[in-house]
Amino acid sequence: MQETVRVRFAPSPTGALHIGGVRTALYNYLFARKHQGKLIVRIEDTDQARFVAGAEAYIVNTLQWLGIEADEGPTQGGTYGPYRQSERKAIYQRYAAQLVAAGKAYYAFDTPEELDAMRARLKAARVAAPQYNAISRGWMRNSLTLPQEEVADMLRAGVPHVIRIKVPHQEDIRFHDLIRGWIKVSTAVLDDKILIKSDGIPTYHFANVIDDYLMEITHVIRGEEWIPSTPIHVLLYQCLGWEGSMPQFAHLPLLLKPEGTGKLSKRDADKYGFPIFPLAWQDPDTGEYTPGFREKGYLPEAMLNFMALLGWNPGSQQEIFSKEDLIRSFAIERVGKSGIRFAIQKAEWFNQQYLKVKSDKTLFAYLTQALEENKIAYTHEKAIQVCQLIKERAVFPQDFWQQGRHFFVQPDAYDDKALETKWNAQVRLVLQDFIAPLEALQSFQGDVIKGILTSLAVARSVKMGFIMPVLRVALTGSGTGPDLMQSMELLGREECVARIKTFFLARPITHT
Ligand code: GLU
C-alpha cells in the first residue's frame, strides 16, 4: 500500500508572509491535493524573540483568502497536534534527553565569554569560520570533556546549559532533492548545532525534525534558503534512528528581484511600488502600514495562477489554470532549480484575465457600489455601457470606479503628469478648431470624430500623440482610461464640448 502523502506549511509567526512564503504554501497544497494527501499547517513559534503578535492570524487569513485549505493545523485541529511548537516543549525535551543518553548529543555549559574566547583563539590560528565542532568541542566545557559527576552536579544545580548535537568529524551527508537531485555535504563544514537552548526551548532545526517525524510528513517542500540546514536535519534523522521515515525533500527556487539578480525583498517592492505581502500588514513595532495584493485589487484566483507559475513549468504553452487545473497538472519534478525573476506585470496580466471573465453583474457592482457610496446619480443603462467599455482594459476592480466616475461627473482635477510634455499652444489651437465641428456633428460616432480630429491635426502639423493625451485629460481628468473615441460617444456631444471649454479655462496657455 502506498503511504498517504502528508506535507506541511511551517511558517514562523514573525510578521507578514512574503509572496515567496505564500508560494511555498501553494505548492504544498497543490502537491497534497494532487496526491490525495493532507496539508498540515504547523506554526513554528519557538523563537520567542522574533514572535510577532497577530502574525499567526495573518497566516490563517492569507490561506483562507486564497482558498488554500489545510487539513490539519491550529485552527482545524487534527490527531497529530498540537500544531503550535510552543505547545510541544515537553516532546522536544524528551527526545533531546534520549539523544544525550545515546551519546549523539551532549550538554554544553560554556558561557558567552568562553564562546567568544574560543572563536578569538581559532581566528588567531587563521581558521576562516571558527565554530563549535568536532575539534573545538574537545577543549570546551561540556559533558564530553568534563567528569561525569561534575556534569551531574551542574545539571542538578541548574547551571545554564544547552544541548548540542555531536556532529561526526568528517563524514559525507547525502540527501536527495526532488528538484535538485543528490546533494552531498561534508560534516567538516557543520557545527555542533544547538538543539535545546538554555531556556529549555528547542531550536528550529530540532523542533522541525521532531515534528516532521511525529506528524508523519512524507515530503518537505520549502524554500531554497533551507538547503544549508538540511544536512543537520538528515543527521538528526540518523541520530534518532529514523532514517527509514525520513521525508523526501524539495527545495523551491528563489524569487529574484525584478532586475533578475538577488533575492526579492520588501525594499524592492517598496521601490517599484508593488505589493509583496498577500494582505495588508501593520507592523506592530513601527506602525508602518503596507497594503497587500488583496488591497491593491488582486483577485485570489489570479494570485493562485500567477504564483503557481513562479517556478513550476507546466511543459506547455497554457498559462491560465483554474485551481482544479493546477491540482491536476502540478508536478514537483517540473519545478526548476534556477531563481525566478519577479515580474509584477505578469501578476497584473493574470488579474486582467480573471477580471475579464467575471460576470457583468459583478463588474457592474464594482462601479455602481462606488457611485452610490459617493452619492453620484446614474442610470442603469449608462452604467452598463461604461462597464462594457472599461472591461476591455481593466486590471483591477477599482479601475471601474477610477476610470468610470468621469462618465457621471466632470473631472475635479487634471493629471499634471500626463499634460507635462504634451500641453502647448499648438495643441490648444487644434482642440480649439475641434469645438465647432463637434457642435455641428450630426452623428456623434467615434470613427467620425476621430476623422475630424486627425484632419485638424494634420492641418496644423501637430502629431496625434500630442492631441489624444491632452484631449483625454480634458475630458476625464486622467491620463489613462478606456478607448477615447468610444468614451466620447458615451459622454455625448454637449458634455464633450463643455469639458473641453472648461479645460481651456482651467489650463490657459500663457505662452506660445
Ligand atoms: N519555520 C520555517 C520557516 O519559517 C520552516 C522552514 C521549513 O519548512 O522547514 O520558513
Short mmCIF file of C-alpha atoms and ligand atoms in Angstrom, two decimals:
data_model
loop_
_atom_site.label_atom_id
_atom_site.label_comp_id
_atom_site.label_asym_id
_atom_site.label_seq_id
_atom_site.Cartn_x
_atom_site.Cartn_y
_atom_site.Cartn_z
CA MET A 1 0.00 0.00 0.00
CA GLN A 2 1.28 3.42 -0.86
CA GLU A 3 1.65 5.72 2.12
CA THR A 4 -0.55 8.76 2.28
CA VAL A 5 1.17 11.94 1.22
CA ARG A 6 1.44 14.36 4.13
CA VAL A 7 3.05 17.74 3.60
CA ARG A 8 3.29 20.76 5.80
CA PHE A 9 3.47 24.50 5.60
CA ALA A 10 5.51 25.52 8.60
CA PRO A 11 5.74 29.31 8.86
CA SER A 12 7.27 31.16 11.77
CA PRO A 13 4.91 33.88 13.02
CA THR A 14 7.47 36.66 12.78
CA GLY A 15 5.49 39.15 10.67
CA ALA A 16 3.59 39.24 7.40
CA LEU A 17 4.14 36.40 4.94
CA HIS A 18 6.07 37.31 1.81
CA ILE A 19 4.88 36.24 -1.60
CA GLY A 20 7.64 33.58 -1.59
CA GLY A 21 6.24 32.04 1.58
CA VAL A 22 2.77 32.02 0.12
CA ARG A 23 4.07 30.25 -2.96
CA THR A 24 5.55 27.59 -0.65
CA ALA A 25 2.12 27.13 0.93
CA LEU A 26 0.53 26.87 -2.51
CA TYR A 27 2.99 24.26 -3.80
CA ASN A 28 2.46 22.17 -0.69
CA TYR A 29 -1.28 22.46 -1.16
CA LEU A 30 -1.17 21.52 -4.85
CA PHE A 31 1.10 18.59 -4.12
CA ALA A 32 -1.15 17.35 -1.33
CA ARG A 33 -4.33 17.62 -3.40
CA LYS A 34 -2.73 16.10 -6.47
CA HIS A 35 -1.77 13.02 -4.46
CA GLN A 36 -4.95 12.89 -2.40
CA GLY A 37 -2.82 13.68 0.61
CA LYS A 38 -3.03 16.02 3.55
CA LEU A 39 -1.76 19.54 4.10
CA ILE A 40 -0.75 20.38 7.63
CA VAL A 41 -0.18 23.90 8.91
CA ARG A 42 2.38 23.99 11.69
CA ILE A 43 3.23 27.19 13.48
CA GLU A 44 6.95 27.29 14.25
CA ASP A 45 6.91 29.73 17.12
CA THR A 46 9.87 28.61 19.19
CA ASP A 47 11.84 31.78 18.61
CA GLN A 48 10.28 33.97 21.27
CA ALA A 49 12.48 36.93 20.43
CA ARG A 50 11.09 37.11 16.91
CA PHE A 51 7.50 36.30 17.79
CA VAL A 52 5.05 38.91 16.50
CA ALA A 53 1.50 39.15 17.79
CA GLY A 54 -1.07 38.88 15.02
CA ALA A 55 1.24 37.01 12.66
CA GLU A 56 -0.48 33.66 13.12
CA ALA A 57 -3.90 35.15 12.43
CA TYR A 58 -2.37 36.80 9.37
CA ILE A 59 -1.19 33.42 8.07
CA VAL A 60 -4.61 31.88 8.62
CA ASN A 61 -6.36 34.79 6.89
CA THR A 62 -3.99 34.61 3.94
CA LEU A 63 -4.61 30.93 3.35
CA GLN A 64 -8.32 31.49 3.68
CA TRP A 65 -8.31 34.38 1.20
CA LEU A 66 -6.51 32.26 -1.37
CA GLY A 67 -8.54 29.14 -0.78
CA ILE A 68 -5.51 27.12 0.32
CA GLU A 69 -7.36 24.77 2.61
CA ALA A 70 -5.35 22.90 5.21
CA ASP A 71 -6.50 19.58 6.59
CA GLU A 72 -4.80 19.88 9.96
CA GLY A 73 -3.45 22.81 11.91
CA PRO A 74 -4.04 25.01 14.93
CA THR A 75 -7.41 26.13 13.59
CA GLN A 76 -8.50 22.84 12.03
CA GLY A 77 -7.21 20.57 14.79
CA GLY A 78 -6.19 17.00 13.95
CA THR A 79 -4.80 13.88 15.53
CA TYR A 80 -1.14 14.88 15.26
CA GLY A 81 -1.41 18.05 17.35
CA PRO A 82 -0.72 20.32 18.98
CA TYR A 83 0.24 22.21 15.83
CA ARG A 84 2.00 25.10 17.54
CA GLN A 85 5.55 24.27 18.54
CA SER A 86 5.28 26.39 21.67
CA GLU A 87 2.76 23.84 22.91
CA ARG A 88 5.08 20.89 22.31
CA LYS A 89 8.07 21.72 24.52
CA ALA A 90 7.91 18.55 26.62
CA ILE A 91 8.09 16.42 23.48
CA TYR A 92 11.33 18.01 22.30
CA GLN A 93 12.95 17.72 25.70
CA ARG A 94 12.17 14.04 25.83
CA TYR A 95 13.88 13.38 22.51
CA ALA A 96 16.83 15.58 23.39
CA ALA A 97 17.38 13.58 26.57
CA GLN A 98 17.19 10.41 24.50
CA LEU A 99 19.90 11.69 22.16
CA VAL A 100 22.16 12.63 25.07
CA ALA A 101 21.69 9.19 26.61
CA ALA A 102 22.64 7.59 23.29
CA GLY A 103 25.82 9.69 23.05
CA LYS A 104 24.55 11.56 19.98
CA ALA A 105 24.16 14.88 21.72
CA TYR A 106 25.72 16.48 24.78
CA TYR A 107 25.30 19.19 27.39
CA ALA A 108 27.42 22.29 26.93
CA PHE A 109 27.97 24.73 29.79
CA ASP A 110 30.12 27.33 28.05
CA THR A 111 29.37 30.93 28.90
CA PRO A 112 29.09 33.57 26.17
CA GLU A 113 32.56 34.81 27.19
CA GLU A 114 34.03 31.34 26.81
CA LEU A 115 32.44 31.00 23.38
CA ASP A 116 33.89 34.35 22.34
CA ALA A 117 37.31 33.31 23.58
CA MET A 118 37.09 30.09 21.59
CA ARG A 119 36.25 31.98 18.40
CA ALA A 120 39.02 34.50 19.00
CA ARG A 121 41.51 31.73 19.52
CA LEU A 122 40.51 29.99 16.31
CA LYS A 123 40.61 33.25 14.42
CA ALA A 124 44.12 33.88 15.67
CA ALA A 125 45.02 30.43 14.35
CA ARG A 126 43.66 31.55 10.98
CA VAL A 127 40.56 29.39 11.00
CA ALA A 128 38.25 31.03 8.46
CA ALA A 129 34.96 30.07 10.06
CA PRO A 130 35.53 29.37 13.75
CA GLN A 131 32.84 27.13 15.15
CA TYR A 132 31.89 24.75 17.91
CA ASN A 133 32.58 21.47 16.18
CA ALA A 134 34.18 18.06 16.32
CA ILE A 135 37.57 19.64 17.02
CA SER A 136 36.86 22.64 19.21
CA ARG A 137 34.39 20.79 21.41
CA GLY A 138 37.39 18.90 22.79
CA TRP A 139 38.56 21.92 24.72
CA MET A 140 35.22 23.39 25.74
CA ARG A 141 33.19 22.83 28.91
CA ASN A 142 30.71 20.13 28.02
CA SER A 143 29.59 16.69 29.06
CA LEU A 144 32.14 15.14 26.69
CA THR A 145 35.12 16.81 28.35
CA LEU A 146 34.03 17.22 31.99
CA PRO A 147 33.92 14.41 34.57
CA GLN A 148 30.50 12.78 34.72
CA GLU A 149 29.93 13.73 38.36
CA GLU A 150 30.66 17.35 37.73
CA VAL A 151 28.16 17.34 34.89
CA ALA A 152 25.54 15.72 37.10
CA ASP A 153 26.19 18.29 39.84
CA MET A 154 25.90 21.18 37.45
CA LEU A 155 22.67 19.87 35.98
CA ARG A 156 21.27 19.39 39.48
CA ALA A 157 22.34 22.89 40.48
CA GLY A 158 20.64 24.32 37.40
CA VAL A 159 23.80 25.74 35.83
CA PRO A 160 22.75 27.24 32.48
CA HIS A 161 23.46 24.90 29.60
CA VAL A 162 22.41 23.98 26.10
CA ILE A 163 22.17 20.63 24.35
CA ARG A 164 24.25 20.29 21.19
CA ILE A 165 24.28 17.64 18.51
CA LYS A 166 27.55 15.72 18.24
CA VAL A 167 28.33 16.09 14.57
CA PRO A 168 30.69 13.33 13.37
CA HIS A 169 34.15 14.52 12.42
CA GLN A 170 34.47 14.02 8.68
CA GLU A 171 31.64 12.20 7.09
CA ASP A 172 29.63 12.85 3.99
CA ILE A 173 25.95 13.54 4.39
CA ARG A 174 23.99 12.81 1.26
CA PHE A 175 20.38 13.54 0.56
CA HIS A 176 18.16 13.52 -2.45
CA ASP A 177 16.19 16.55 -3.52
CA LEU A 178 13.26 16.06 -5.88
CA ILE A 179 14.16 19.27 -7.70
CA ARG A 180 17.93 19.29 -7.44
CA GLY A 181 18.97 15.66 -7.38
CA TRP A 182 21.64 14.43 -4.99
CA ILE A 183 23.31 16.88 -2.64
CA LYS A 184 26.44 15.97 -0.70
CA VAL A 185 27.84 17.91 2.23
CA SER A 186 30.81 17.07 4.43
CA THR A 187 30.22 17.26 8.17
CA ALA A 188 33.56 19.08 8.33
CA VAL A 189 31.70 22.28 7.48
CA LEU A 190 28.92 21.74 10.02
CA ASP A 191 28.97 22.91 13.61
CA ASP A 192 27.53 21.18 16.65
CA LYS A 193 24.19 22.94 16.35
CA ILE A 194 22.26 23.73 19.49
CA LEU A 195 19.18 21.56 19.77
CA ILE A 196 17.82 22.88 23.07
CA LYS A 197 18.62 26.41 24.19
CA SER A 198 19.44 27.37 27.76
CA ASP A 199 15.82 28.34 28.37
CA GLY A 200 14.76 24.78 27.54
CA ILE A 201 13.25 25.80 24.19
CA PRO A 202 14.25 23.84 21.08
CA THR A 203 15.87 25.48 18.09
CA TYR A 204 14.24 25.49 14.66
CA HIS A 205 16.31 22.50 13.46
CA PHE A 206 15.41 20.22 16.28
CA ALA A 207 11.72 21.05 16.59
CA ASN A 208 11.33 20.91 12.81
CA VAL A 209 12.75 17.40 12.52
CA ILE A 210 10.94 16.00 15.55
CA ASP A 211 7.65 17.36 14.29
CA ASP A 212 8.11 16.24 10.71
CA TYR A 213 8.72 12.75 12.06
CA LEU A 214 5.88 12.71 14.59
CA MET A 215 3.45 14.28 12.13
CA GLU A 216 4.47 11.62 9.59
CA ILE A 217 5.43 14.16 6.97
CA THR A 218 6.32 12.43 3.71
CA HIS A 219 7.59 15.42 1.68
CA VAL A 220 9.27 18.59 2.86
CA ILE A 221 8.61 21.29 0.27
CA ARG A 222 10.20 24.58 1.24
CA GLY A 223 12.34 27.46 0.02
CA GLU A 224 15.88 27.11 -1.26
CA GLU A 225 17.21 29.05 1.73
CA TRP A 226 16.73 25.92 3.83
CA ILE A 227 19.16 23.76 1.85
CA PRO A 228 22.09 24.58 4.16
CA SER A 229 20.00 23.39 7.13
CA THR A 230 19.08 20.08 5.56
CA PRO A 231 22.33 18.20 6.32
CA ILE A 232 21.76 18.80 10.02
CA HIS A 233 18.21 17.58 9.64
CA VAL A 234 19.37 14.45 7.86
CA LEU A 235 21.94 13.87 10.58
CA LEU A 236 19.24 14.22 13.22
CA TYR A 237 17.14 11.57 11.48
CA GLN A 238 20.18 9.30 11.56
CA CYS A 239 20.95 10.01 15.21
CA LEU A 240 17.36 9.35 16.21
CA GLY A 241 17.32 6.12 14.20
CA TRP A 242 14.60 7.44 11.92
CA GLU A 243 16.34 7.26 8.51
CA GLY A 244 13.65 4.90 7.29
CA SER A 245 11.00 7.54 7.87
CA MET A 246 12.91 10.49 6.51
CA PRO A 247 10.73 12.66 4.28
CA GLN A 248 11.71 13.46 0.71
CA PHE A 249 12.99 16.98 0.19
CA ALA A 250 12.10 19.52 -2.47
CA HIS A 251 13.68 22.96 -2.25
CA LEU A 252 11.90 25.61 -4.29
CA PRO A 253 13.84 28.18 -6.31
CA LEU A 254 14.29 31.71 -5.01
CA LEU A 255 12.19 34.62 -6.17
CA LEU A 256 14.55 37.22 -7.59
CA LYS A 257 14.41 40.99 -7.80
CA PRO A 258 12.77 42.48 -10.91
CA GLU A 259 16.30 43.12 -12.27
CA GLY A 260 16.92 39.38 -12.08
CA THR A 261 19.74 39.28 -9.54
CA GLY A 262 19.48 38.86 -5.79
CA LYS A 263 16.62 37.78 -3.61
CA LEU A 264 13.37 39.72 -3.88
CA SER A 265 12.88 41.87 -0.81
CA LYS A 266 10.28 44.18 0.65
CA ARG A 267 12.61 47.03 -0.19
CA ASP A 268 12.40 46.15 -3.90
CA ALA A 269 8.63 46.04 -3.68
CA ASP A 270 8.55 49.45 -1.99
CA LYS A 271 10.97 50.85 -4.54
CA TYR A 272 8.89 49.77 -7.51
CA GLY A 273 5.58 50.31 -5.75
CA PHE A 274 4.22 46.78 -5.93
CA PRO A 275 2.92 44.65 -3.07
CA ILE A 276 4.90 41.79 -1.58
CA PHE A 277 2.51 40.74 1.18
CA PRO A 278 -0.71 38.93 0.34
CA LEU A 279 -2.80 41.02 2.74
CA ALA A 280 -2.28 44.42 4.32
CA TRP A 281 0.05 44.39 7.29
CA GLN A 282 0.56 46.89 10.03
CA ASP A 283 3.92 46.48 11.67
CA PRO A 284 3.20 46.38 15.41
CA ASP A 285 6.59 47.94 16.26
CA THR A 286 6.84 50.77 13.76
CA GLY A 287 3.14 51.19 12.97
CA GLU A 288 4.04 51.13 9.27
CA TYR A 289 1.06 50.07 7.15
CA THR A 290 1.75 48.12 3.96
CA PRO A 291 -1.12 47.25 1.65
CA GLY A 292 -1.14 43.72 0.29
CA PHE A 293 -2.05 42.21 -3.06
CA ARG A 294 -5.65 41.99 -1.86
CA GLU A 295 -5.91 45.69 -1.08
CA LYS A 296 -4.34 46.59 -4.43
CA GLY A 297 -7.19 44.78 -6.14
CA TYR A 298 -5.61 41.42 -6.99
CA LEU A 299 -8.11 38.58 -7.19
CA PRO A 300 -7.32 35.39 -5.28
CA GLU A 301 -7.76 33.18 -8.35
CA ALA A 302 -5.33 35.38 -10.32
CA MET A 303 -2.82 35.20 -7.48
CA LEU A 304 -3.00 31.40 -7.36
CA ASN A 305 -2.40 31.16 -11.09
CA PHE A 306 0.43 33.70 -11.01
CA MET A 307 2.20 32.11 -8.04
CA ALA A 308 1.83 28.59 -9.38
CA LEU A 309 3.95 29.57 -12.37
CA LEU A 310 6.70 31.11 -10.23
CA GLY A 311 8.94 28.10 -10.55
CA TRP A 312 6.68 25.40 -11.93
CA ASN A 313 6.76 24.83 -15.65
CA PRO A 314 3.63 23.10 -16.96
CA GLY A 315 5.53 21.95 -20.05
CA SER A 316 3.01 23.54 -22.41
CA GLN A 317 2.00 26.98 -23.59
CA GLN A 318 -1.00 27.02 -21.30
CA GLU A 319 -0.99 29.95 -18.90
CA ILE A 320 -4.48 30.15 -17.49
CA PHE A 321 -5.06 27.47 -14.88
CA SER A 322 -8.01 27.25 -12.54
CA LYS A 323 -7.31 25.81 -9.11
CA GLU A 324 -8.62 22.45 -10.31
CA ASP A 325 -6.39 22.58 -13.41
CA LEU A 326 -3.42 23.36 -11.20
CA ILE A 327 -4.11 20.43 -8.93
CA ARG A 328 -4.41 18.15 -11.93
CA SER A 329 -1.31 19.37 -13.73
CA PHE A 330 1.11 20.25 -10.92
CA ALA A 331 4.24 18.09 -10.75
CA ILE A 332 7.03 18.79 -8.32
CA GLU A 333 9.54 17.35 -10.82
CA ARG A 334 8.65 20.17 -13.17
CA VAL A 335 9.76 22.83 -10.72
CA GLY A 336 13.02 24.38 -11.88
CA LYS A 337 16.21 24.96 -9.94
CA SER A 338 17.05 28.45 -11.03
CA GLY A 339 15.68 31.59 -9.43
CA ILE A 340 12.61 33.24 -10.89
CA ARG A 341 12.69 36.91 -11.76
CA PHE A 342 9.69 38.55 -10.18
CA ALA A 343 7.66 40.46 -12.78
CA ILE A 344 4.67 42.30 -11.38
CA GLN A 345 3.42 42.92 -14.93
CA LYS A 346 2.72 39.21 -15.14
CA ALA A 347 0.60 39.38 -11.99
CA GLU A 348 -1.29 42.30 -13.48
CA TRP A 349 -1.82 40.39 -16.68
CA PHE A 350 -3.31 37.45 -14.80
CA ASN A 351 -5.53 39.78 -12.84
CA GLN A 352 -6.78 41.30 -16.04
CA GLN A 353 -7.60 37.89 -17.48
CA TYR A 354 -9.56 36.87 -14.42
CA LEU A 355 -11.33 40.21 -14.17
CA LYS A 356 -12.44 39.96 -17.78
CA VAL A 357 -14.33 36.75 -17.22
CA LYS A 358 -16.22 37.96 -14.17
CA SER A 359 -19.94 38.24 -14.69
CA ASP A 360 -21.28 41.56 -15.94
CA LYS A 361 -23.24 41.74 -12.73
CA THR A 362 -20.05 41.66 -10.67
CA LEU A 363 -18.33 44.30 -12.79
CA PHE A 364 -21.45 46.43 -12.67
CA ALA A 365 -21.39 46.23 -8.88
CA TYR A 366 -17.75 47.40 -8.76
CA LEU A 367 -18.87 50.61 -10.44
CA THR A 368 -22.30 51.19 -9.03
CA GLN A 369 -21.39 50.50 -5.42
CA ALA A 370 -18.74 53.18 -5.62
CA LEU A 371 -21.11 55.56 -7.36
CA GLU A 372 -23.63 55.04 -4.61
CA GLU A 373 -21.06 55.45 -1.86
CA ASN A 374 -20.07 58.75 -3.45
CA LYS A 375 -23.72 59.75 -3.89
CA ILE A 376 -23.44 60.11 -7.67
CA ALA A 377 -26.63 59.64 -9.65
CA TYR A 378 -26.55 57.19 -12.57
CA THR A 379 -28.85 55.38 -14.93
CA HIS A 380 -28.68 51.64 -15.14
CA GLU A 381 -28.22 51.77 -18.88
CA LYS A 382 -25.28 54.14 -18.80
CA ALA A 383 -23.56 52.21 -16.01
CA ILE A 384 -23.76 49.06 -18.12
CA GLN A 385 -22.27 50.83 -21.14
CA VAL A 386 -19.45 52.27 -19.06
CA CYS A 387 -18.66 48.84 -17.61
CA GLN A 388 -18.54 47.27 -21.07
CA LEU A 389 -16.10 49.93 -22.19
CA ILE A 390 -13.79 49.70 -19.19
CA LYS A 391 -13.87 45.92 -19.06
CA GLU A 392 -11.60 45.59 -22.09
CA ARG A 393 -8.55 47.02 -20.38
CA ALA A 394 -9.33 46.98 -16.66
CA VAL A 395 -6.70 45.35 -14.49
CA PHE A 396 -8.23 45.88 -11.05
CA PRO A 397 -11.80 46.06 -9.78
CA GLN A 398 -11.24 49.64 -8.64
CA ASP A 399 -10.50 50.63 -12.27
CA PHE A 400 -14.24 50.56 -12.85
CA TRP A 401 -14.65 53.38 -10.38
CA GLN A 402 -11.43 55.24 -11.17
CA GLN A 403 -11.93 55.16 -14.92
CA GLY A 404 -15.71 55.18 -14.82
CA ARG A 405 -16.61 58.01 -12.49
CA HIS A 406 -15.93 60.69 -15.10
CA PHE A 407 -18.76 59.43 -17.23
CA PHE A 408 -21.04 60.63 -14.46
CA VAL A 409 -19.28 63.67 -13.05
CA GLN A 410 -16.94 66.27 -14.51
CA PRO A 411 -13.28 65.94 -13.62
CA ASP A 412 -12.37 67.80 -10.46
CA ALA A 413 -8.65 67.78 -11.21
CA TYR A 414 -6.35 67.24 -14.19
CA ASP A 415 -3.44 64.84 -14.35
CA ASP A 416 -0.41 67.14 -14.42
CA LYS A 417 1.99 64.40 -15.28
CA ALA A 418 0.09 63.39 -18.38
CA LEU A 419 -0.04 67.00 -19.54
CA GLU A 420 3.54 67.90 -18.72
CA THR A 421 5.14 67.34 -22.11
CA LYS A 422 2.00 67.46 -24.27
CA TRP A 423 0.00 70.56 -23.48
CA ASN A 424 1.11 73.50 -25.58
CA ALA A 425 -0.22 76.32 -27.76
CA GLN A 426 -0.32 74.23 -30.94
CA VAL A 427 -2.34 71.50 -29.28
CA ARG A 428 -4.65 74.16 -27.94
CA LEU A 429 -5.25 75.52 -31.43
CA VAL A 430 -6.18 72.11 -32.76
CA LEU A 431 -8.60 71.49 -29.90
CA GLN A 432 -9.97 74.99 -30.39
CA ASP A 433 -10.62 74.17 -34.07
CA PHE A 434 -12.27 70.95 -32.93
CA ILE A 435 -15.12 72.57 -30.99
CA ALA A 436 -17.20 73.97 -33.86
CA PRO A 437 -17.24 70.77 -35.97
CA LEU A 438 -18.06 68.78 -32.85
CA GLU A 439 -21.01 71.01 -32.12
CA ALA A 440 -22.21 70.66 -35.69
CA LEU A 441 -21.73 66.92 -35.97
CA GLN A 442 -24.86 65.01 -36.96
CA SER A 443 -23.86 61.53 -35.95
CA PHE A 444 -21.69 61.62 -32.89
CA GLN A 445 -19.66 58.49 -33.61
CA GLY A 446 -16.14 57.54 -32.70
CA ASP A 447 -14.73 56.98 -36.18
CA VAL A 448 -16.27 60.21 -37.49
CA ILE A 449 -14.94 62.18 -34.52
CA LYS A 450 -11.51 60.67 -34.98
CA GLY A 451 -11.53 61.57 -38.69
CA ILE A 452 -12.26 65.22 -37.92
CA LEU A 453 -9.62 65.42 -35.25
CA THR A 454 -7.00 63.80 -37.45
CA SER A 455 -7.52 66.24 -40.33
CA LEU A 456 -7.37 69.21 -37.96
CA ALA A 457 -4.12 67.91 -36.52
CA VAL A 458 -2.65 67.39 -39.97
CA ALA A 459 -3.66 70.90 -40.98
CA ARG A 460 -1.64 72.34 -38.13
CA SER A 461 1.13 69.74 -38.34
CA VAL A 462 0.59 68.50 -34.80
CA LYS A 463 1.06 64.83 -34.02
CA MET A 464 -1.93 62.86 -32.70
CA GLY A 465 0.41 61.63 -29.98
CA PHE A 466 0.12 65.11 -28.52
CA ILE A 467 -3.56 65.69 -29.14
CA MET A 468 -5.03 62.48 -27.79
CA PRO A 469 -3.46 62.53 -24.31
CA VAL A 470 -4.48 66.17 -23.79
CA LEU A 471 -7.98 65.51 -25.02
CA ARG A 472 -8.25 62.58 -22.66
CA VAL A 473 -7.16 64.67 -19.70
CA ALA A 474 -9.52 67.46 -20.72
CA LEU A 475 -12.45 65.06 -20.87
CA THR A 476 -11.72 62.72 -17.97
CA GLY A 477 -9.06 64.41 -15.86
CA SER A 478 -6.93 61.30 -16.15
CA GLY A 479 -4.05 60.29 -18.38
CA THR A 480 -5.26 56.70 -18.74
CA GLY A 481 -8.57 55.06 -19.40
CA PRO A 482 -10.66 53.18 -21.92
CA ASP A 483 -10.79 53.88 -25.65
CA LEU A 484 -11.10 57.64 -26.03
CA MET A 485 -13.39 57.83 -29.04
CA GLN A 486 -15.81 55.37 -27.52
CA SER A 487 -15.59 57.35 -24.32
CA MET A 488 -16.60 60.48 -26.23
CA GLU A 489 -19.58 58.70 -27.73
CA LEU A 490 -20.69 57.74 -24.28
CA LEU A 491 -20.15 61.18 -22.84
CA GLY A 492 -22.17 62.77 -25.63
CA ARG A 493 -21.66 65.90 -27.66
CA GLU A 494 -22.68 68.59 -25.16
CA GLU A 495 -20.65 67.11 -22.36
CA CYS A 496 -17.52 66.80 -24.52
CA VAL A 497 -17.72 70.36 -25.76
CA ALA A 498 -18.42 71.70 -22.29
CA ARG A 499 -15.49 69.81 -20.80
CA ILE A 500 -13.02 70.98 -23.44
CA LYS A 501 -14.10 74.58 -22.77
CA THR A 502 -13.79 74.11 -19.02
CA PHE A 503 -10.34 72.69 -19.53
CA PHE A 504 -9.26 75.71 -21.57
CA LEU A 505 -10.35 77.95 -18.72
CA ALA A 506 -8.63 75.84 -16.11
CA ARG A 507 -5.39 75.45 -18.08
CA PRO A 508 -4.84 78.63 -20.07
CA ILE A 509 -1.76 78.74 -22.27
CA THR A 510 0.14 81.85 -21.32
CA HIS A 511 3.00 81.48 -23.78
CA THR A 512 3.33 80.41 -27.39
N1 GLU B 1 9.76 27.81 10.12
C1 GLU B 1 10.48 27.76 8.89
C2 GLU B 1 10.12 28.99 8.09
O1 GLU B 1 9.84 29.97 8.66
C3 GLU B 1 10.14 26.48 8.18
C4 GLU B 1 11.13 26.01 7.20
C5 GLU B 1 10.78 24.60 6.79
O2 GLU B 1 9.80 24.45 6.06
O3 GLU B 1 11.43 23.67 7.25
O4 GLU B 1 10.10 29.05 6.90
#
